[in-house]
Short mmCIF file of C-alpha atoms (C1' of nucleotides) in Angstrom, two decimals:
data_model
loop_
_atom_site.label_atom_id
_atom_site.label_comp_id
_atom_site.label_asym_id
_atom_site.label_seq_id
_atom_site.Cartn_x
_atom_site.Cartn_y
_atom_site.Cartn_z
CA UNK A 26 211.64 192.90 145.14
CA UNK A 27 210.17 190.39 147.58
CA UNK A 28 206.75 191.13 147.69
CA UNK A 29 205.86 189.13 150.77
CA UNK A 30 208.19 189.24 153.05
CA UNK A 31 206.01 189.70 156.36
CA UNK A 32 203.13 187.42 154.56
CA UNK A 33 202.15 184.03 154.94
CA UNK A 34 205.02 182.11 152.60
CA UNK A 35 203.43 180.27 149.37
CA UNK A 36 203.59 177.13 148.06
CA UNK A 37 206.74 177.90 146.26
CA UNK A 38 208.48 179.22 149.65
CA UNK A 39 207.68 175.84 152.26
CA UNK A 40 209.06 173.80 149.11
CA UNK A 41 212.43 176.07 149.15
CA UNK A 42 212.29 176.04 153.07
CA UNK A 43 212.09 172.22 152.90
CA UNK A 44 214.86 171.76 150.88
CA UNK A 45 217.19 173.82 153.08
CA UNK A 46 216.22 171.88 155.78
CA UNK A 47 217.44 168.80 154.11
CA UNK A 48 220.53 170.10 153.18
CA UNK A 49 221.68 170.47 157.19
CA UNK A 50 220.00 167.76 158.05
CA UNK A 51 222.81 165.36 157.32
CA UNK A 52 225.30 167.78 158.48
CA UNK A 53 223.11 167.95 162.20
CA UNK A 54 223.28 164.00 161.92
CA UNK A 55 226.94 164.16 161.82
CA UNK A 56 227.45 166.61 164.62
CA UNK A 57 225.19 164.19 166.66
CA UNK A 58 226.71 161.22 166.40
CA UNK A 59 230.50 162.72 166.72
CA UNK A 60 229.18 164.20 169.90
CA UNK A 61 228.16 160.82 171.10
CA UNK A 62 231.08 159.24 170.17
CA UNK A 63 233.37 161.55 171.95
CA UNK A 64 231.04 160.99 174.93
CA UNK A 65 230.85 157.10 174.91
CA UNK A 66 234.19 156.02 173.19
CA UNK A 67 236.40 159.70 174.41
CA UNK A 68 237.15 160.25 170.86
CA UNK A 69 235.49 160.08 167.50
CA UNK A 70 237.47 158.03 164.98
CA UNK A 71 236.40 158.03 161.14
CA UNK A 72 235.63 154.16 160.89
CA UNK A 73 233.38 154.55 163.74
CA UNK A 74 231.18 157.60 162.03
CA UNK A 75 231.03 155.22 159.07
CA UNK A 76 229.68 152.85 160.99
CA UNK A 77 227.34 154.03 162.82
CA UNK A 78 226.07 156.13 160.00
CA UNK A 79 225.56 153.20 158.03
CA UNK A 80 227.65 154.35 155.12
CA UNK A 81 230.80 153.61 153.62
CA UNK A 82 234.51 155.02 154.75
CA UNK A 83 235.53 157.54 152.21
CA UNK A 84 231.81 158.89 152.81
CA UNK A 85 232.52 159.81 156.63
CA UNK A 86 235.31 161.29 155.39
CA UNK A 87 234.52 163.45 152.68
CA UNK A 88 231.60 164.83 155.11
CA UNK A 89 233.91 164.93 157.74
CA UNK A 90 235.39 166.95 154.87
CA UNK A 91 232.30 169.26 154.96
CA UNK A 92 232.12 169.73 158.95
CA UNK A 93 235.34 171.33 158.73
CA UNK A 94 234.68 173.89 155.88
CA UNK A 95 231.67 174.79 157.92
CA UNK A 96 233.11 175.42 160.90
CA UNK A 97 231.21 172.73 162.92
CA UNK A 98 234.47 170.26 163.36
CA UNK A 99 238.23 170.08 163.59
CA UNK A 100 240.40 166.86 162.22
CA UNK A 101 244.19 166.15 162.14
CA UNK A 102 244.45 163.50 159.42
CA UNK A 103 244.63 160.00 160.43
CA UNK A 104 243.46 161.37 163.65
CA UNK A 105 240.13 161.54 165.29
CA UNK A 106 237.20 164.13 164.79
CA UNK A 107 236.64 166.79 167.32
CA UNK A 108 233.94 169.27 167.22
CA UNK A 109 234.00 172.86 166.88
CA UNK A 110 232.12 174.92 169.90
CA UNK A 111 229.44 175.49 167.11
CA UNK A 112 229.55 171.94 166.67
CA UNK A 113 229.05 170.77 169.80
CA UNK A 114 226.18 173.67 170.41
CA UNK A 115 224.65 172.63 167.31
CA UNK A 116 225.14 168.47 168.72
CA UNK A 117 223.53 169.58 171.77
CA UNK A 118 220.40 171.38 170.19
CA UNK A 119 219.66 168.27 167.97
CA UNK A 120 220.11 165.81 170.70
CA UNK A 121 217.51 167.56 172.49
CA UNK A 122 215.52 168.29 169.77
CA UNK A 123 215.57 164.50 168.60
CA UNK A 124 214.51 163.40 172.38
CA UNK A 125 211.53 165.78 172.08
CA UNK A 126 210.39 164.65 169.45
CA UNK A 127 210.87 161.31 170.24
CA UNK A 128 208.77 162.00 173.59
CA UNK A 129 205.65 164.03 171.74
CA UNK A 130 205.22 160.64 169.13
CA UNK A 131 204.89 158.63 172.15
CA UNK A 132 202.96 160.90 174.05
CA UNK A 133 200.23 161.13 170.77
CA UNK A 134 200.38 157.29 170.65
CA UNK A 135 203.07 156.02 168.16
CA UNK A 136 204.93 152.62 169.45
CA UNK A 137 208.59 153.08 170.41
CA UNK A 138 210.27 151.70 168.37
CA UNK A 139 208.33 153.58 165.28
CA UNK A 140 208.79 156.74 167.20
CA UNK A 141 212.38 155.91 167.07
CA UNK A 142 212.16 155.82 163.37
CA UNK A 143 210.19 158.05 162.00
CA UNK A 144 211.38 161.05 164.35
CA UNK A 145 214.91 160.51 162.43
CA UNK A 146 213.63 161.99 159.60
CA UNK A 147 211.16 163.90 160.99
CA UNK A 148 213.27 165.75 163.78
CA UNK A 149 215.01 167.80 160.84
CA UNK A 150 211.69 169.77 159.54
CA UNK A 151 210.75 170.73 163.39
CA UNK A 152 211.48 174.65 163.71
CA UNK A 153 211.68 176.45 166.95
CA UNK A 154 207.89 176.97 166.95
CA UNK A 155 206.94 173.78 166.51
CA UNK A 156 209.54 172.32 169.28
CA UNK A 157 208.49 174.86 171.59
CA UNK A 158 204.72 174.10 170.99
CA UNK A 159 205.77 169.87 171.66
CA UNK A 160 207.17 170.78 174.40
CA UNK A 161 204.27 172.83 175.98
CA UNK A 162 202.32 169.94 174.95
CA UNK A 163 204.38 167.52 176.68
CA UNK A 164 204.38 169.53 180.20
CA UNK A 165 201.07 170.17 180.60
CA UNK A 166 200.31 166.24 179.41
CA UNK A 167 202.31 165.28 182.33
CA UNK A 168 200.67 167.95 184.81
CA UNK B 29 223.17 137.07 156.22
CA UNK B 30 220.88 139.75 158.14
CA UNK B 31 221.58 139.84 162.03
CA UNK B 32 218.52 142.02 163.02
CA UNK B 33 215.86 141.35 160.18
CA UNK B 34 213.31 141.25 163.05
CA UNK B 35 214.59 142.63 166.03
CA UNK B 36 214.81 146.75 166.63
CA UNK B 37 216.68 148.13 163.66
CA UNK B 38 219.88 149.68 164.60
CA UNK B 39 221.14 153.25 164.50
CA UNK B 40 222.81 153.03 160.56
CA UNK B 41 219.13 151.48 159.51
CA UNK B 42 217.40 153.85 161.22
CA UNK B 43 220.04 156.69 159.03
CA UNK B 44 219.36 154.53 155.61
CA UNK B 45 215.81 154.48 156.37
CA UNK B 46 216.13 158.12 156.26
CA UNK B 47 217.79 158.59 153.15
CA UNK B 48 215.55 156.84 151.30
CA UNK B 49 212.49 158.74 152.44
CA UNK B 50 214.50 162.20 151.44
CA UNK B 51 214.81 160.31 147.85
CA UNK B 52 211.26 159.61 147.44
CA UNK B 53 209.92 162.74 149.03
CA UNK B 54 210.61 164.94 145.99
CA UNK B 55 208.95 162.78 143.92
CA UNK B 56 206.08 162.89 146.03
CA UNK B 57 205.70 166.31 146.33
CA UNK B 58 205.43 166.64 142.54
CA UNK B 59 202.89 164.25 141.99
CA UNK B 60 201.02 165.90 144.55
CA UNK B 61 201.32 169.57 142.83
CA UNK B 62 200.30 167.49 139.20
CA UNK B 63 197.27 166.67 141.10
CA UNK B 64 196.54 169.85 142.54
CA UNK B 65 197.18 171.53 139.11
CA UNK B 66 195.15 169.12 137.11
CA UNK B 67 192.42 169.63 139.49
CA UNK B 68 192.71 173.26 139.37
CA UNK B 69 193.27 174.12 135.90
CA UNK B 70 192.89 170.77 133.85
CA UNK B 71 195.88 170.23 133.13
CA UNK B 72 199.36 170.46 134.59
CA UNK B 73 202.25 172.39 132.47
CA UNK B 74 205.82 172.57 133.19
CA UNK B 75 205.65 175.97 133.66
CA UNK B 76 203.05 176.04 136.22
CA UNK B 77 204.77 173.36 138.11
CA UNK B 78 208.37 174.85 138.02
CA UNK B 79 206.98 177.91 139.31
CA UNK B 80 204.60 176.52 141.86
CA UNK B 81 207.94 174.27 143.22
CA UNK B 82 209.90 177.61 143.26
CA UNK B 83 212.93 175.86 141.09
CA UNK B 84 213.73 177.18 137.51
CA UNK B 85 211.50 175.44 134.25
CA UNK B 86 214.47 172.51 133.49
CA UNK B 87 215.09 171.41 136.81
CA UNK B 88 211.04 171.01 136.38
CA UNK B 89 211.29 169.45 133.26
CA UNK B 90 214.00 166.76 134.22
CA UNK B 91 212.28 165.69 137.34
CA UNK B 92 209.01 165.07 135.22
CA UNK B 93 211.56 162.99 133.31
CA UNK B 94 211.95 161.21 136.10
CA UNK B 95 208.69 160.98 137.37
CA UNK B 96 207.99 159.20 134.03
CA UNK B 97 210.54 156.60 134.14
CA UNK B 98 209.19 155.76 137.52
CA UNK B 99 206.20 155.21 135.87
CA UNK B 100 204.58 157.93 137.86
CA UNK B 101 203.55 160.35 135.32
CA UNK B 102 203.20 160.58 131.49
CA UNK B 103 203.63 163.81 128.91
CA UNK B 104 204.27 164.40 125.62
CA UNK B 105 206.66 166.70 124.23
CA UNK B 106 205.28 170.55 124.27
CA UNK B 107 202.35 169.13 125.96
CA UNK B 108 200.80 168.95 129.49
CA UNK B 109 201.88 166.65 132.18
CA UNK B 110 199.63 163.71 133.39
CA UNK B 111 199.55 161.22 136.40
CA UNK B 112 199.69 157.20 135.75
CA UNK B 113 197.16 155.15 138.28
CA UNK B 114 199.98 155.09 140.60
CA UNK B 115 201.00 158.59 140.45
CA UNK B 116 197.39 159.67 141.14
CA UNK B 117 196.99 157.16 143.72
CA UNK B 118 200.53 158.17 145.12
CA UNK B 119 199.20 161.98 144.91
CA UNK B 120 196.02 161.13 147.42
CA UNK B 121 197.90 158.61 149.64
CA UNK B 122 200.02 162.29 149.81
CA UNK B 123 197.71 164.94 149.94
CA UNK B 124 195.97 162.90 153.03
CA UNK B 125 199.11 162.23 155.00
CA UNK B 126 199.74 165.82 154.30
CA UNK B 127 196.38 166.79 155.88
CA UNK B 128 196.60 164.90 158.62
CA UNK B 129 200.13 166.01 160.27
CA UNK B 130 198.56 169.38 160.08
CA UNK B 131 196.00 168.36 161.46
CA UNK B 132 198.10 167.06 164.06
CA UNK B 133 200.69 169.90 164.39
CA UNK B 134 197.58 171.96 164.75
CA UNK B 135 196.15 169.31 167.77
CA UNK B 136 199.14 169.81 169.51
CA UNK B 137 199.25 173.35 169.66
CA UNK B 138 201.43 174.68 166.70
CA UNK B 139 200.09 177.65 164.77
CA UNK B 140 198.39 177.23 161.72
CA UNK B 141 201.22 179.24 159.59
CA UNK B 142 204.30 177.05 161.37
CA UNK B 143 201.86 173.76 160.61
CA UNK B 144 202.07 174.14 157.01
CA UNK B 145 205.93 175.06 157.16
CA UNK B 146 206.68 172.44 158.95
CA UNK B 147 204.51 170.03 157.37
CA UNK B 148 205.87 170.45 154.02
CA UNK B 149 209.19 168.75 155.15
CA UNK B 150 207.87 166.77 158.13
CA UNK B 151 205.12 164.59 156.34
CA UNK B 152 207.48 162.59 154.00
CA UNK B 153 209.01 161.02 157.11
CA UNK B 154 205.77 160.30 158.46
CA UNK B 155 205.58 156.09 158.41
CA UNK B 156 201.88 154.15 157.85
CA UNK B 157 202.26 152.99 161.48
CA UNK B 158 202.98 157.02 162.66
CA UNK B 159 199.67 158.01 160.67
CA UNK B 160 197.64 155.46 161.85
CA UNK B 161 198.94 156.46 165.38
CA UNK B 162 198.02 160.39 164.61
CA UNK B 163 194.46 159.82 162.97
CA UNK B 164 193.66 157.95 166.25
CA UNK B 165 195.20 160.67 168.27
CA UNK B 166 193.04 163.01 166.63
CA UNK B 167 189.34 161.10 166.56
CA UNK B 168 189.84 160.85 170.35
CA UNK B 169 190.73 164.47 170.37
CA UNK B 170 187.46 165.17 168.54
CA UNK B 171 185.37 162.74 170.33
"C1'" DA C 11 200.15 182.04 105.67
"C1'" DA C 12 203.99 183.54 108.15
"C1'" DG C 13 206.31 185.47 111.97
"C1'" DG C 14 207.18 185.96 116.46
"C1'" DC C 15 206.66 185.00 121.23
"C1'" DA C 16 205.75 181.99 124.87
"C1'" DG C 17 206.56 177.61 126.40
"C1'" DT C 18 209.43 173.51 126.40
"C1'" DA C 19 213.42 170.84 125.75
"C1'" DT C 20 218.42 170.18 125.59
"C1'" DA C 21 223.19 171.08 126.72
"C1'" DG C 22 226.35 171.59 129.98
"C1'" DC C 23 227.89 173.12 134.53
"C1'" DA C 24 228.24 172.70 139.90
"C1'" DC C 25 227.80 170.47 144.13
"C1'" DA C 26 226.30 166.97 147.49
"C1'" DG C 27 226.47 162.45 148.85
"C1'" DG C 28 226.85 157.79 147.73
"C1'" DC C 29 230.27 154.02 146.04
"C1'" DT C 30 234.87 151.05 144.97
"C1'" DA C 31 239.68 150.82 144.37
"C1'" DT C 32 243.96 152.33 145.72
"C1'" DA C 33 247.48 155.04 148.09
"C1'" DT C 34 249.19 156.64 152.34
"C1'" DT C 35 250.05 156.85 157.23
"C1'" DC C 36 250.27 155.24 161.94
"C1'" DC C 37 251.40 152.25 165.46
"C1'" DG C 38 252.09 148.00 167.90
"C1'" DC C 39 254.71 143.85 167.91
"C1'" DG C 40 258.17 140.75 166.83
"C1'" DC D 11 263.93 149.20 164.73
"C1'" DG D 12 261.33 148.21 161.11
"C1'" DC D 13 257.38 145.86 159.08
"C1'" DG D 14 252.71 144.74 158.38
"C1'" DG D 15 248.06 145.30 159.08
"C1'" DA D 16 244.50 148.50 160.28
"C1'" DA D 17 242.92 153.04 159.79
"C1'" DT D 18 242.60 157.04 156.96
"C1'" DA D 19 242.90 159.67 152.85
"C1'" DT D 20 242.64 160.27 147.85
"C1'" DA D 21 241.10 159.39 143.19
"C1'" DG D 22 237.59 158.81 140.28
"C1'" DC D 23 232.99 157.37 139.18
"C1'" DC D 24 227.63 157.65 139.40
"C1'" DT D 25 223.17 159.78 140.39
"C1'" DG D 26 220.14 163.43 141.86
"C1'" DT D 27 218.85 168.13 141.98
"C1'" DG D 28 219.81 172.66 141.24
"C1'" DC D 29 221.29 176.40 137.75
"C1'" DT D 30 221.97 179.37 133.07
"C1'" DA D 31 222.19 179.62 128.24
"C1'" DT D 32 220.45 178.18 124.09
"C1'" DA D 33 217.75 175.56 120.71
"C1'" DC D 34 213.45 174.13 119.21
"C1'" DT D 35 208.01 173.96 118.75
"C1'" DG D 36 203.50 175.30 118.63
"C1'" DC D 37 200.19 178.44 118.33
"C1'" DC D 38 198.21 183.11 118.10
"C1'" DT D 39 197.97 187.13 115.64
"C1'" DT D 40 198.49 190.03 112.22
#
DNA sequence: AAGGCAGTATAGCACAGGCTATATTCCGCG
DNA sequence: CGCGGAATATAGCCTGTGCTATACTGCCTT
């Protein structure tokens, strides 16, 4: 019997909501960047995720793997990656997401190039509220 | 042979850079709770903290095994849980940096409630140069 | 003082996400 | 056409972070 439902979440809660967060977060990273692939190169080949990614081959593939049981991507073997129409929704949201939050470390005075950075990592914990909140910020700066 | 030591870290750095954080950031977050829990009650037990980090009492007690080989934290069996100099120190570098994007979430017009959601997962990608960046942000704001 | 319960530790499992080494497949070129 | 190298997949390992079930301690209470 959840005895808080409607309440203010505890300590116990945020650290539980955290830890979801992580556990898409890769999967958002990998939606991204097959998105941007497809868009740049017209198709999104495994070597190329590894790449970019920064990790080994089998790695791409085995997450590659995980985009499929989740319904975010489709792969023929030994063929390229192709996203899923959740997929490419989901690469679409996080692309924009990523560029807002990009825009509101700039706007509160954080260098490029640590914007670029830090808002990899950062981008992942940012819930609708809090985008929609940078984003009213980020208007009315530039009013 | 590095190709970019100095020069703007590329898209798979920016990815490892990342991953690393997410390793460190549950570490951090327990040292933290020790803190607040050795502050609050004198002493931090394994109990306490499992329940306060919403995960079952051995997934508690073999991250405090970890915390200890990272020289973070000491205990003795059946006993409470205490920091090391750098685990305390690592636990107010923390607690700050936790204050502060709040602070900041809260600046730029995010509830109070989302703040600390967000927070939670958001602050352990927050770099030196990032905080520096929203403490000024926020003295101006004040000024 | 002894027994029992609460608290802690250990054992062992699952899964995610890394890795290397190796097998398999595809495709372009001779 | 078939062969060889590049791309992909598979196998198998490690570590981290969860979990449940169970064993062990310590301490309070009777």
């Amino acid at each position: 019997m959840p005895d808080r439902t409607a309440s203010a979440p505890n300590e116990a809660d945020r650290f539980a909501r955290a830890r979801e967060k992580q556990a898409v977060a890769l999967l958002e990273d990998y939606v991204e960047l097959i998105g941007d692939l497809i868009a740049e190169a017209g198709e999104a080949r495994v070597a190329d995720i590894a790449h970019r990614m920064g990790v080994a081959q089998p790695t791409a593939t085995k997450t590659v793997g995980r985009l499929k049981r989740e319904g975010l991507a489709t792969a023929r073997p030994y063929r390229g990656v192709f996203l899923t129409e959740a997929g490419a929704a989901l690469a679409n949201r996080v692309r924009a997401r990523h560029r807002t939050v990009v825009a509101l470390l700039k706007a509160v005075g954080v260098p490029e190039a640590t914007a670029e950075l830090d808002a990899e990592g950062i981008e992942h914990h940012v819930s609708e509220k809090t985008l929609a909140a940078f984003e009213a910020f980020l208007k009315d700066r530039q009013a």
